[in-house]
XYZ file of C-alpha atoms in Angstrom:
701
model
C 0.000 0.000 0.000
C 2.841 2.367 0.898
C 4.551 1.707 -2.439
C 1.308 2.499 -4.280
C 0.887 5.734 -2.318
C 4.535 6.639 -2.955
C 4.177 5.960 -6.686
C 1.066 8.145 -6.805
C 2.842 10.943 -4.883
C 5.785 10.849 -7.292
C 3.403 11.139 -10.249
C 1.614 14.100 -8.686
C 4.605 16.189 -7.650
C 3.587 19.824 -8.216
C 5.643 22.248 -10.325
C 8.760 23.602 -8.654
C 8.539 26.741 -6.530
C 10.398 28.643 -9.245
C 7.937 27.504 -11.906
C 5.007 28.582 -9.725
C 6.423 32.126 -9.580
C 7.775 32.270 -13.154
C 5.148 34.776 -14.311
C 6.050 37.179 -11.467
C 9.780 37.625 -12.041
C 10.648 41.293 -12.355
C 7.400 42.370 -10.673
C 6.686 43.914 -7.273
C 5.366 41.488 -4.643
C 4.070 41.877 -1.112
C 4.940 38.837 0.992
C 3.766 37.796 4.451
C 5.773 35.001 6.024
C 7.848 33.617 8.901
C 11.596 34.239 9.204
C 13.788 31.138 9.498
C 16.100 32.116 12.394
C 19.069 29.985 11.284
C 19.160 31.727 7.891
C 19.432 35.318 9.160
C 22.688 37.033 8.136
C 23.751 40.661 8.641
C 26.479 42.366 6.630
C 27.277 45.938 5.529
C 23.990 47.363 6.804
C 21.848 44.690 5.080
C 20.032 41.646 6.424
C 19.241 38.505 4.454
C 17.168 35.473 5.382
C 14.914 32.714 4.077
C 11.192 33.391 4.467
C 8.497 30.720 4.749
C 5.714 32.335 2.790
C 2.174 32.324 4.177
C 0.621 34.802 1.730
C 2.003 36.348 -1.478
C 0.332 39.214 -3.341
C 0.967 40.646 -6.775
C -2.131 42.215 -8.283
C -4.072 39.467 -6.505
C -3.150 36.814 -3.950
C -1.002 34.030 -5.402
C -1.365 30.366 -4.529
C 2.200 29.967 -3.227
C 3.424 28.554 0.097
C 7.087 27.873 -0.648
C 10.151 29.820 0.462
C 11.867 32.997 -0.739
C 15.294 34.463 -0.100
C 14.942 38.081 1.020
C 17.378 40.953 1.418
C 16.490 44.098 3.387
C 18.391 47.268 4.184
C 18.568 47.434 7.951
C 17.749 44.612 10.350
C 15.338 41.723 10.073
C 13.976 40.202 13.289
C 15.519 36.888 14.380
C 12.073 35.266 14.503
C 8.374 36.046 14.193
C 6.546 37.035 11.017
C 7.126 39.982 8.679
C 5.478 41.732 5.741
C 7.906 42.691 2.956
C 7.580 44.455 -0.370
C 10.174 44.043 -3.105
C 11.029 42.934 -6.623
C 11.034 39.199 -7.330
C 14.149 37.898 -9.116
C 15.410 34.477 -10.127
C 17.907 32.767 -7.841
C 21.496 32.868 -9.037
C 23.109 29.534 -9.870
C 26.333 28.485 -11.549
C 25.540 25.803 -14.119
C 28.560 23.589 -14.743
C 29.024 19.823 -15.156
C 30.231 18.238 -11.934
C 29.376 21.313 -9.859
C 26.768 21.912 -7.207
C 23.301 21.493 -8.716
C 21.659 24.624 -7.358
C 18.464 24.072 -9.354
C 17.828 20.672 -7.717
C 18.717 22.040 -4.289
C 16.314 24.964 -4.701
C 13.565 22.599 -5.789
C 14.039 20.263 -2.829
C 14.150 23.245 -0.450
C 11.099 24.822 -2.182
C 12.965 28.058 -2.878
C 11.157 29.982 -5.602
C 13.187 33.167 -5.996
C 14.775 36.165 -4.339
C 13.003 39.287 -3.114
C 15.515 42.061 -3.781
C 15.430 45.723 -2.698
C 12.800 44.722 -0.174
C 11.244 47.073 2.366
C 10.112 45.923 5.781
C 6.478 47.021 6.060
C 5.392 45.279 9.255
C 6.771 43.026 11.990
C 4.858 40.534 14.121
C 7.205 39.641 17.011
C 5.217 36.612 18.204
C 7.539 33.593 17.909
C 6.085 30.475 16.260
C 6.548 27.071 17.909
C 9.176 25.802 15.449
C 11.105 29.073 15.692
C 11.717 28.427 19.405
C 13.739 25.313 18.491
C 15.631 27.202 15.776
C 16.454 30.068 18.158
C 17.761 27.611 20.749
C 19.820 25.931 18.012
C 21.315 29.291 17.078
C 22.042 30.202 20.698
C 23.849 26.899 21.300
C 25.827 27.272 18.054
C 26.946 30.766 19.037
C 28.031 29.496 22.450
C 30.074 26.730 20.832
C 31.796 29.164 18.484
C 32.494 31.625 21.312
C 34.128 28.972 23.515
C 35.765 26.739 20.874
C 36.731 29.395 18.318
C 35.169 30.158 14.949
C 36.828 27.292 13.008
C 36.309 24.451 15.485
C 33.016 25.841 16.803
C 31.481 25.892 13.313
C 32.567 22.283 12.751
C 31.266 21.072 16.126
C 27.946 22.915 15.800
C 27.474 21.446 12.319
C 28.062 17.923 13.647
C 25.919 18.376 16.753
C 23.128 20.699 15.644
C 23.082 20.345 11.859
C 23.911 22.839 9.159
C 27.455 23.412 7.963
C 26.950 26.731 6.171
C 29.611 28.524 8.227
C 32.346 25.964 7.553
C 35.318 27.126 5.511
C 35.986 25.455 2.167
C 39.288 23.882 3.253
C 37.623 21.937 6.094
C 34.903 20.720 3.731
C 37.532 19.465 1.277
C 39.453 17.792 4.089
C 36.422 15.830 5.274
C 35.478 14.888 1.717
C 38.996 13.640 0.923
C 38.944 11.494 4.080
C 35.508 10.055 3.363
C 34.059 11.825 6.414
C 31.656 14.242 4.710
C 28.695 12.483 6.336
C 29.874 13.813 9.716
C 29.498 17.469 8.703
C 25.854 17.275 9.705
C 24.016 15.262 12.322
C 24.852 11.632 11.522
C 23.317 8.326 12.488
C 26.514 7.422 14.368
C 26.150 10.532 16.491
C 22.532 9.799 17.408
C 23.357 6.171 18.261
C 26.124 7.345 20.601
C 23.810 9.980 22.064
C 21.282 7.211 22.713
C 23.922 5.214 24.582
C 24.908 8.270 26.619
C 21.299 8.956 27.618
C 20.763 5.323 28.594
C 23.875 5.441 30.766
C 22.782 8.675 32.472
C 19.291 7.278 33.171
C 20.315 3.917 34.613
C 18.374 4.655 37.800
C 15.092 4.757 35.826
C 13.239 1.455 35.226
C 13.988 0.082 31.741
C 10.542 0.554 30.096
C 10.308 4.159 31.284
C 13.958 4.735 30.404
C 13.262 3.798 26.783
C 10.242 6.119 26.643
C 12.244 9.023 28.117
C 15.174 8.456 25.715
C 12.890 8.337 22.672
C 11.177 11.551 23.863
C 14.537 13.292 24.320
C 15.733 12.093 20.906
C 12.536 13.473 19.336
C 13.174 16.851 20.977
C 16.765 16.692 19.723
C 15.520 15.989 16.178
C 13.265 19.065 16.425
C 16.262 21.095 17.612
C 18.235 19.946 14.552
C 15.444 20.897 12.161
C 13.870 17.507 11.287
C 16.184 16.944 8.316
C 15.815 13.593 6.470
C 19.057 12.037 7.867
C 18.024 13.066 11.388
C 14.560 11.547 10.947
C 16.095 8.341 9.620
C 18.565 8.133 12.500
C 15.789 8.885 15.011
C 13.628 6.079 13.619
C 16.483 3.557 13.580
C 17.603 4.453 17.121
C 14.030 3.998 18.307
C 13.936 0.559 16.688
C 17.195 -0.443 18.354
C 15.758 0.628 21.690
C 12.513 -1.254 21.194
C 14.290 -4.380 19.953
C 13.714 -6.543 16.925
C 15.684 -8.808 14.601
C 17.897 -7.706 11.728
C 15.183 -8.557 9.192
C 12.640 -6.498 11.121
C 15.039 -3.546 11.232
C 15.582 -3.816 7.482
C 11.852 -3.764 6.855
C 11.507 -0.781 9.175
C 14.232 1.110 7.282
C 12.236 0.610 4.065
C 9.059 1.649 5.873
C 10.659 4.848 7.207
C 12.041 5.724 3.752
C 8.622 5.173 2.144
C 6.838 7.254 4.790
C 9.291 10.147 4.459
C 8.985 10.090 0.675
C 5.205 10.045 0.904
C 5.530 13.151 3.057
C 7.995 14.856 0.684
C 8.683 12.999 -2.599
C 11.378 15.483 -3.640
C 13.660 14.158 -0.891
C 14.315 11.263 -3.270
C 16.516 13.661 -5.292
C 18.393 14.865 -2.195
C 21.995 13.586 -2.054
C 21.974 13.573 1.751
C 18.827 11.427 1.797
C 20.334 8.915 -0.628
C 23.671 8.678 1.205
C 22.033 8.453 4.629
C 19.674 5.619 3.756
C 22.336 3.935 1.615
C 24.778 3.809 4.528
C 22.055 2.521 6.871
C 21.131 -0.193 4.361
C 24.793 -1.193 4.114
C 25.014 -1.606 7.891
C 21.884 -3.773 7.927
C 22.533 -6.022 4.937
C 26.273 -5.942 4.159
C 27.750 -6.085 7.660
C 27.756 -9.927 7.941
C 29.598 -10.285 4.618
C 32.129 -7.605 5.653
C 32.736 -9.358 8.974
C 33.497 -12.590 7.115
C 35.830 -10.758 4.745
C 38.108 -9.226 7.409
C 40.857 -11.300 9.077
C 39.692 -13.018 12.264
C 43.017 -12.221 13.926
C 42.118 -8.532 14.227
C 41.292 -7.323 17.766
C 37.523 -7.316 18.281
C 37.054 -3.509 18.571
C 39.165 -2.814 15.460
C 37.534 -5.618 13.485
C 34.035 -4.447 14.371
C 34.832 -0.811 13.530
C 36.444 -1.846 10.230
C 33.464 -4.024 9.275
C 30.958 -1.257 10.074
C 32.952 1.330 8.102
C 33.468 -1.031 5.150
C 29.767 -1.948 4.988
C 28.710 1.709 4.904
C 31.410 2.629 2.366
C 30.565 -0.226 -0.012
C 26.889 0.709 0.046
C 27.397 4.363 -0.911
C 30.557 4.098 -3.056
C 28.785 4.318 -6.442
C 26.690 7.259 -5.254
C 29.844 9.118 -4.206
C 31.461 8.414 -7.568
C 28.302 9.376 -9.466
C 27.901 12.716 -7.671
C 31.494 13.650 -6.839
C 33.454 11.697 -9.495
C 35.965 10.446 -6.920
C 36.277 8.164 -3.921
C 38.607 8.064 -0.959
C 41.094 5.205 -0.562
C 41.800 6.261 3.009
C 38.139 6.416 4.052
C 38.299 3.052 5.843
C 41.321 4.093 7.922
C 39.943 7.581 8.567
C 36.612 6.202 9.775
C 38.355 3.787 12.157
C 40.928 6.245 13.501
C 39.219 9.639 13.380
C 35.490 9.041 13.808
C 35.661 7.822 17.455
C 37.606 10.925 18.492
C 35.282 13.201 16.529
C 32.214 11.636 18.110
C 33.685 12.048 21.608
C 34.310 15.713 20.752
C 30.724 16.053 19.484
C 29.266 14.567 22.688
C 31.442 16.852 24.828
C 30.366 19.852 22.737
C 26.675 19.039 23.135
C 26.928 18.555 26.899
C 29.148 21.640 27.232
C 26.713 23.817 25.268
C 23.771 22.685 27.439
C 25.496 23.100 30.814
C 24.849 26.572 32.254
C 28.147 26.579 34.189
C 31.558 25.049 33.455
C 30.399 24.122 29.936
C 33.179 26.254 28.417
C 35.794 23.814 29.723
C 34.120 20.898 27.935
C 33.808 22.976 24.758
C 37.502 23.861 24.875
C 38.386 20.190 25.340
C 36.146 19.345 22.369
C 37.921 22.023 20.312
C 41.319 20.557 21.239
C 40.231 17.065 20.172
C 38.857 18.492 16.926
C 42.181 20.218 16.234
C 44.005 16.879 16.635
C 41.558 15.207 14.251
C 42.035 17.920 11.611
C 45.813 17.559 11.883
C 45.594 13.807 11.287
C 43.042 14.312 8.509
C 45.481 16.640 6.694
C 48.186 14.003 7.034
C 45.942 11.311 5.547
C 44.705 13.600 2.754
C 48.285 14.494 1.758
C 49.265 10.857 1.283
C 49.864 9.868 -2.369
C 46.721 8.506 -4.052
C 44.594 9.168 -0.956
C 41.712 9.879 -3.340
C 41.040 8.418 -6.764
C 39.393 10.588 -9.415
C 37.133 8.536 -11.688
C 35.304 11.067 -13.838
C 31.692 10.992 -14.913
C 30.358 7.454 -15.298
C 27.085 6.452 -16.969
C 24.226 5.412 -14.700
C 24.337 1.771 -15.822
C 27.696 1.410 -14.026
C 25.750 1.874 -10.778
C 23.441 -0.962 -11.790
C 26.409 -3.251 -12.545
C 28.054 -2.400 -9.234
C 24.978 -3.011 -7.095
C 24.179 -6.240 -8.946
C 27.698 -7.497 -8.182
C 27.407 -6.296 -4.567
C 24.169 -8.234 -4.048
C 25.769 -11.406 -5.410
C 28.907 -10.951 -3.281
C 26.904 -10.313 -0.096
C 25.124 -13.654 -0.649
C 21.609 -12.298 -0.214
C 19.102 -15.084 0.504
C 17.033 -14.369 -2.605
C 20.142 -14.978 -4.777
C 21.293 -18.225 -3.194
C 19.884 -20.431 -5.961
C 23.214 -19.920 -7.787
C 26.124 -22.229 -7.050
C 29.432 -20.825 -5.790
C 30.977 -21.387 -9.223
C 28.169 -19.467 -10.936
C 28.461 -16.638 -8.410
C 32.219 -16.355 -9.015
C 31.666 -16.226 -12.776
C 29.028 -13.504 -12.392
C 31.311 -11.455 -10.123
C 34.217 -11.818 -12.551
C 32.044 -10.743 -15.485
C 30.797 -7.652 -13.622
C 34.337 -6.771 -12.521
C 35.608 -7.013 -16.109
C 32.763 -4.850 -17.397
C 33.378 -2.165 -14.768
C 37.153 -2.247 -15.305
C 36.647 -1.973 -19.050
C 34.375 1.031 -18.635
C 36.860 2.739 -16.318
C 39.712 2.102 -18.761
C 37.631 3.373 -21.672
C 36.706 6.548 -19.779
C 40.337 7.186 -18.880
C 42.081 6.465 -22.173
C 39.541 7.148 -24.924
C 40.468 9.724 -27.562
C 38.229 12.771 -27.701
C 38.265 15.758 -30.059
C 39.819 19.067 -29.025
C 37.374 20.913 -26.764
C 37.229 24.288 -25.067
C 34.879 24.757 -22.110
C 33.794 28.232 -21.058
C 32.714 27.738 -17.455
C 29.866 29.620 -15.836
C 31.619 31.570 -13.063
C 29.089 34.388 -12.851
C 30.459 37.826 -13.703
C 33.950 36.589 -14.552
C 36.058 34.565 -16.973
C 37.276 30.972 -16.894
C 38.018 28.628 -19.797
C 39.346 25.051 -19.782
C 41.023 23.525 -22.844
C 41.229 19.731 -23.161
C 43.259 18.245 -26.022
C 42.866 14.790 -27.623
C 45.959 13.659 -25.681
C 44.166 14.691 -22.458
C 46.361 17.727 -21.733
C 44.590 20.475 -19.779
C 45.056 24.252 -19.883
C 43.071 26.717 -17.756
C 42.733 30.371 -18.710
C 41.623 32.568 -15.791
C 39.722 31.304 -12.752
C 36.856 33.726 -12.188
C 36.259 35.199 -8.777
C 33.186 35.750 -6.600
C 32.984 37.357 -3.161
C 30.816 34.778 -1.419
C 32.112 31.490 -2.838
C 35.328 30.096 -4.233
C 34.899 29.277 -7.918
C 37.916 26.975 -7.568
C 36.147 24.822 -4.969
C 32.616 25.052 -6.333
C 33.253 25.111 -10.093
C 36.730 24.404 -11.492
C 37.946 21.506 -9.336
C 34.591 19.623 -9.506
C 34.508 20.210 -13.264
C 37.996 18.740 -13.694
C 36.960 15.743 -11.580
C 33.959 15.396 -13.914
C 36.494 15.077 -16.739
C 38.556 12.604 -14.687
C 41.418 15.084 -14.130
C 43.210 16.143 -10.982
C 45.990 18.256 -12.487
C 46.478 20.923 -15.150
C 49.419 21.454 -17.474
C 49.024 25.232 -17.756
C 47.245 27.938 -15.779
C 47.278 31.271 -17.639
C 46.083 34.408 -15.837
C 45.215 37.260 -18.209
C 45.442 40.099 -15.626
C 44.973 40.676 -11.914
C 41.319 41.765 -11.800
C 39.471 39.767 -9.137
C 36.834 38.449 -11.561
C 39.655 36.788 -13.528
C 42.106 35.626 -10.820
C 40.098 35.682 -7.579
C 40.141 31.881 -7.252
C 43.716 31.310 -8.483
C 45.241 30.842 -5.010
C 42.521 28.344 -4.013
C 42.953 26.458 -7.268
C 46.717 26.139 -6.788
C 46.107 24.791 -3.280
C 43.674 22.144 -4.499
C 45.164 21.214 -7.858
C 48.596 20.302 -9.155
C 49.537 22.816 -11.862
C 52.708 22.225 -13.856
C 53.163 25.730 -15.278
C 51.763 29.055 -14.083
C 51.770 31.958 -16.570
C 51.372 35.371 -14.932
C 50.429 38.676 -16.609
C 53.070 41.304 -17.406
C 51.185 44.001 -15.510
C 52.114 47.095 -13.512
C 51.148 46.170 -9.950
C 48.933 48.202 -7.659
C 48.662 47.549 -3.915
C 45.648 45.289 -4.506
C 47.228 43.307 -7.339
C 50.425 42.906 -5.263
C 48.341 41.324 -2.507
C 46.658 38.981 -5.013
C 50.028 38.050 -6.511
C 51.487 37.270 -3.067
C 48.527 34.991 -2.278
C 49.109 33.176 -5.563
C 52.838 32.728 -4.913
C 52.101 31.483 -1.384
C 50.075 28.582 -2.827
C 52.156 27.951 -5.954
C 54.662 25.680 -4.181
C 56.782 23.872 -6.754
C 54.720 25.109 -9.697
C 56.858 26.771 -12.365
C 55.782 30.431 -12.362
C 56.656 32.716 -15.263
C 55.730 36.290 -16.239
C 54.720 36.094 -19.890
C 56.298 37.828 -22.874
C 54.796 38.372 -26.324
C 55.274 35.681 -28.947
C 55.791 32.783 -26.519
C 54.333 29.422 -27.490
C 53.350 26.537 -25.227
C 52.672 23.184 -26.878
C 49.810 21.148 -25.478
C 50.161 18.264 -27.926
C 51.235 17.686 -31.535
C 48.307 19.597 -33.018
C 47.451 22.233 -30.387
C 49.378 25.026 -28.724
C 48.767 28.221 -26.772
C 50.249 31.305 -28.421
C 50.713 34.618 -26.608
C 49.639 36.896 -29.443
C 50.245 40.207 -27.665
C 51.602 41.110 -24.225
C 51.753 44.807 -23.223
C 54.692 46.521 -21.571
C 55.008 46.167 -17.805
C 54.054 49.787 -17.080
C 50.429 49.136 -18.136
C 47.957 48.422 -15.274
C 44.431 47.016 -15.133
C 42.317 45.849 -18.070
C 44.693 47.128 -20.754
C 47.394 44.804 -19.364
C 45.359 41.743 -20.376
C 47.396 39.041 -22.067
C 46.046 38.359 -25.548
C 46.323 34.577 -25.967
C 45.134 32.130 -28.594
C 44.569 28.406 -28.882
C 45.918 27.312 -32.267
C 45.160 23.906 -33.744
C 44.641 22.227 -37.093
C 40.888 22.012 -36.488
C 40.342 25.629 -35.400
C 41.447 28.488 -33.173
C 40.182 30.479 -30.177
C 41.214 34.031 -29.239
C 41.120 34.972 -25.524
C 41.098 38.726 -24.948
C 40.682 39.113 -21.162
C 39.327 42.633 -20.500
C 41.220 44.321 -23.323
C 39.560 47.567 -24.479
C 39.123 49.125 -27.932
C 42.046 51.555 -27.479
C 44.474 48.637 -27.493
C 42.434 46.711 -30.057
C 43.052 49.455 -32.626
C 46.844 49.000 -32.364
C 46.739 45.296 -33.211
C 47.196 43.473 -36.506
C 45.514 40.089 -36.195
C 44.597 37.082 -38.282
C 41.163 35.487 -38.359
C 40.076 33.157 -35.561
C 37.349 30.544 -35.508
C 36.083 31.439 -32.034
C 36.364 34.670 -30.064
C 36.015 34.978 -26.315
C 34.558 38.484 -26.235
C 36.558 41.048 -24.292
C 35.342 42.494 -20.990
C 32.238 40.272 -20.789
C 30.630 41.875 -23.853
C 31.147 45.494 -22.813
C 30.708 48.136 -25.544
C 34.189 49.388 -24.590
C 35.621 46.219 -26.181
C 35.049 44.297 -29.425
C 35.260 47.367 -31.668
C 34.249 47.037 -35.307
C 37.868 47.449 -36.502
C 38.940 44.596 -34.225
C 36.048 42.331 -35.262
C 36.750 42.987 -38.955
C 40.234 41.558 -38.429
C 39.274 38.539 -36.299
C 36.059 37.593 -38.168
C 34.986 34.863 -35.681
C 32.382 32.336 -36.723
C 31.361 31.998 -33.086
C 31.659 34.461 -30.173
C 31.400 33.373 -26.544
C 30.431 35.971 -23.928
C 31.136 35.126 -20.287
C 28.964 37.168 -17.916
C 26.681 36.756 -14.925
C 22.904 36.603 -15.015
C 21.362 39.979 -14.213
C 24.784 41.547 -13.618
C 24.758 45.182 -12.495
C 26.897 46.305 -15.461
C 24.297 45.325 -18.044
C 26.748 43.031 -19.875
C 26.644 42.188 -22.677
C 25.839 45.642 -24.047
C 23.486 45.937 -26.990
C 26.078 47.804 -29.097
C 28.445 44.818 -28.851
C 25.738 42.359 -29.851
C 24.842 44.508 -32.863
C 28.480 44.689 -34.002
C 28.828 40.898 -33.735
C 25.614 40.445 -35.699
C 26.916 42.821 -38.371
C 29.981 40.620 -39.075
C 27.861 37.442 -39.102
C 29.193 35.885 -35.895
C 26.941 33.561 -33.893
C 26.787 34.530 -30.204
C 26.464 32.261 -27.165
C 26.426 33.476 -23.541
C 27.137 31.800 -20.209
C 24.395 33.826 -18.497
C 21.888 32.117 -20.803
C 23.387 28.664 -21.411
C 25.593 28.078 -18.356
C 28.801 26.223 -19.196
C 29.494 26.295 -22.947
C 31.453 23.547 -24.709
C 33.011 24.201 -28.108
C 34.267 21.084 -29.905
C 36.679 21.067 -32.844
C 36.673 17.957 -35.021
C 36.899 16.944 -38.664
C 33.331 18.136 -39.294
C 34.011 21.677 -38.019
C 33.001 23.279 -34.746
C 30.058 22.303 -32.572
C 28.671 24.186 -29.594
C 26.789 22.815 -26.584
C 25.228 24.453 -23.527
C 25.022 23.133 -19.967
C 21.645 21.465 -20.591
C 23.161 19.482 -23.491
C 26.046 18.261 -21.289
C 23.814 16.707 -18.620
């Protein structure tokens, strides 16, 4: 019956929140709703938050009860309800293969848009029941950060209370590389240990009442953490463990809980956290016996049990990690055995310390010290050679092959009609198929391609040659996020790459080099080509940050006419490099990709004054200068270059109005086709024997 209800719910999923408001974008709305306390941020005289909408008015009342991001000049209340008036805009998202899928996240979270330039019309200070839990969550988080420090406090509060929005990017990467990303929010392991702690503290209570009290406290804790899907799953499973039952009964209950949650909110099925959480729980229920048989019996009991538990969870979610993140951690088993116990002790100390009215600071400081030791060891593990293996994007049928082989290996009862010989043959066949697919993905020959990544209002291009050499031109730069962490590195993992042969920086403007230092920290770069630019105080600071992360990378200030071979048929040519006394946009390095199949000209932010001094050949593709500004791409310049295709890299709804209409008209006049990252997301241009082909982000999915 539950499966029938679930199937019906999946068929009747309503349009996304964004689709419901599509007709209202660009219009004035009046919104009445409740502030989510954990989302409130204040910066530079502005407040931003997520609003749970109760009523939305345009000309008439709209049938909408989703969420909106709001930004107000001044202060928003921490809780209660407000009435706001502002202009509805689409949510910004960077659309790149391998990167964070903001569209799916917004749909799952029921976020329909952003209310910009909003005015606070009315405040209702009465706090709603669920806001009391959120306010307590925020108060405890702030206490943790005050006592344990910003870095360790943010990590501990994320583990104990949920939400890791304040974590720095380096810590996120560290946990991902060690296979510990599941600990960055409230995990099932944490709730199981919390259950044990509560049982120990309540030993004086009779057992039946003790179980009731513990389940009640765990329910309150789940409310404090925000009733997220992993928390609900862990709460249900802990309750089952308390109430007893066989392994088969627990497995059936896990399926029952998953079906009930999906009946409540079908879109959780697309949530990565939901999939990983239930996948790990399923591994512990159904793969643990096989993992225990696999490990040597000579291992000490605590180590053997911890290794079997970690292995069962890792095997269950391995294909999901590869599918979403294009890599897996070889040190995850060791990290989970060595680091998780210490982290969980720190988490328990942090929770108790945050709740104690007196002397809690001492426990929080001890938790911070333990966390610091864990991070030190995690860095050591992550720096080991081949600690992570980058796979690249695999087709979905590889997941089917993997899970089919896993079911056979685990000797599930419903597959025991095969003999041992038949099972070994099936496992060997699946292993050969998977190995063949991995080898094909790694060594297949592809045509020359140039990707223009969507980095908002900035520039970043990645060149991949048939011999799998990689060159990156500029890195983009955004104030709130690192495009290296969120865009470039995940994109390279999508391609199966974890190093680049060349990183060329056109000039030191932040929207071109803002993520260069982060990228050099995360990625091995063989050669770094720096602009020949007169340095200001700001560009000196940027250059110093880049040098600090460059390490053993060969760094070189470019000169005009230099050539850098990528393979036999493709090279990067520095067409024009200005003198060193030129600062800013006019110092942009003019570079070109030259190949037998075609050519691409990269102009940075070069303006028309410099364009008029150049004598250039024709190029197949032009990366338009200065994001399509009318101060670049002059008619004299375009008459020389005569591109068949022009790519404009700019952000959606950018405040500069790029690309300018004058530029688009000039490109139309010379017969050049125009594609834009603000419209298509990541753009892929392929050069092969048939000519050039162009694809947008939607085509690459």
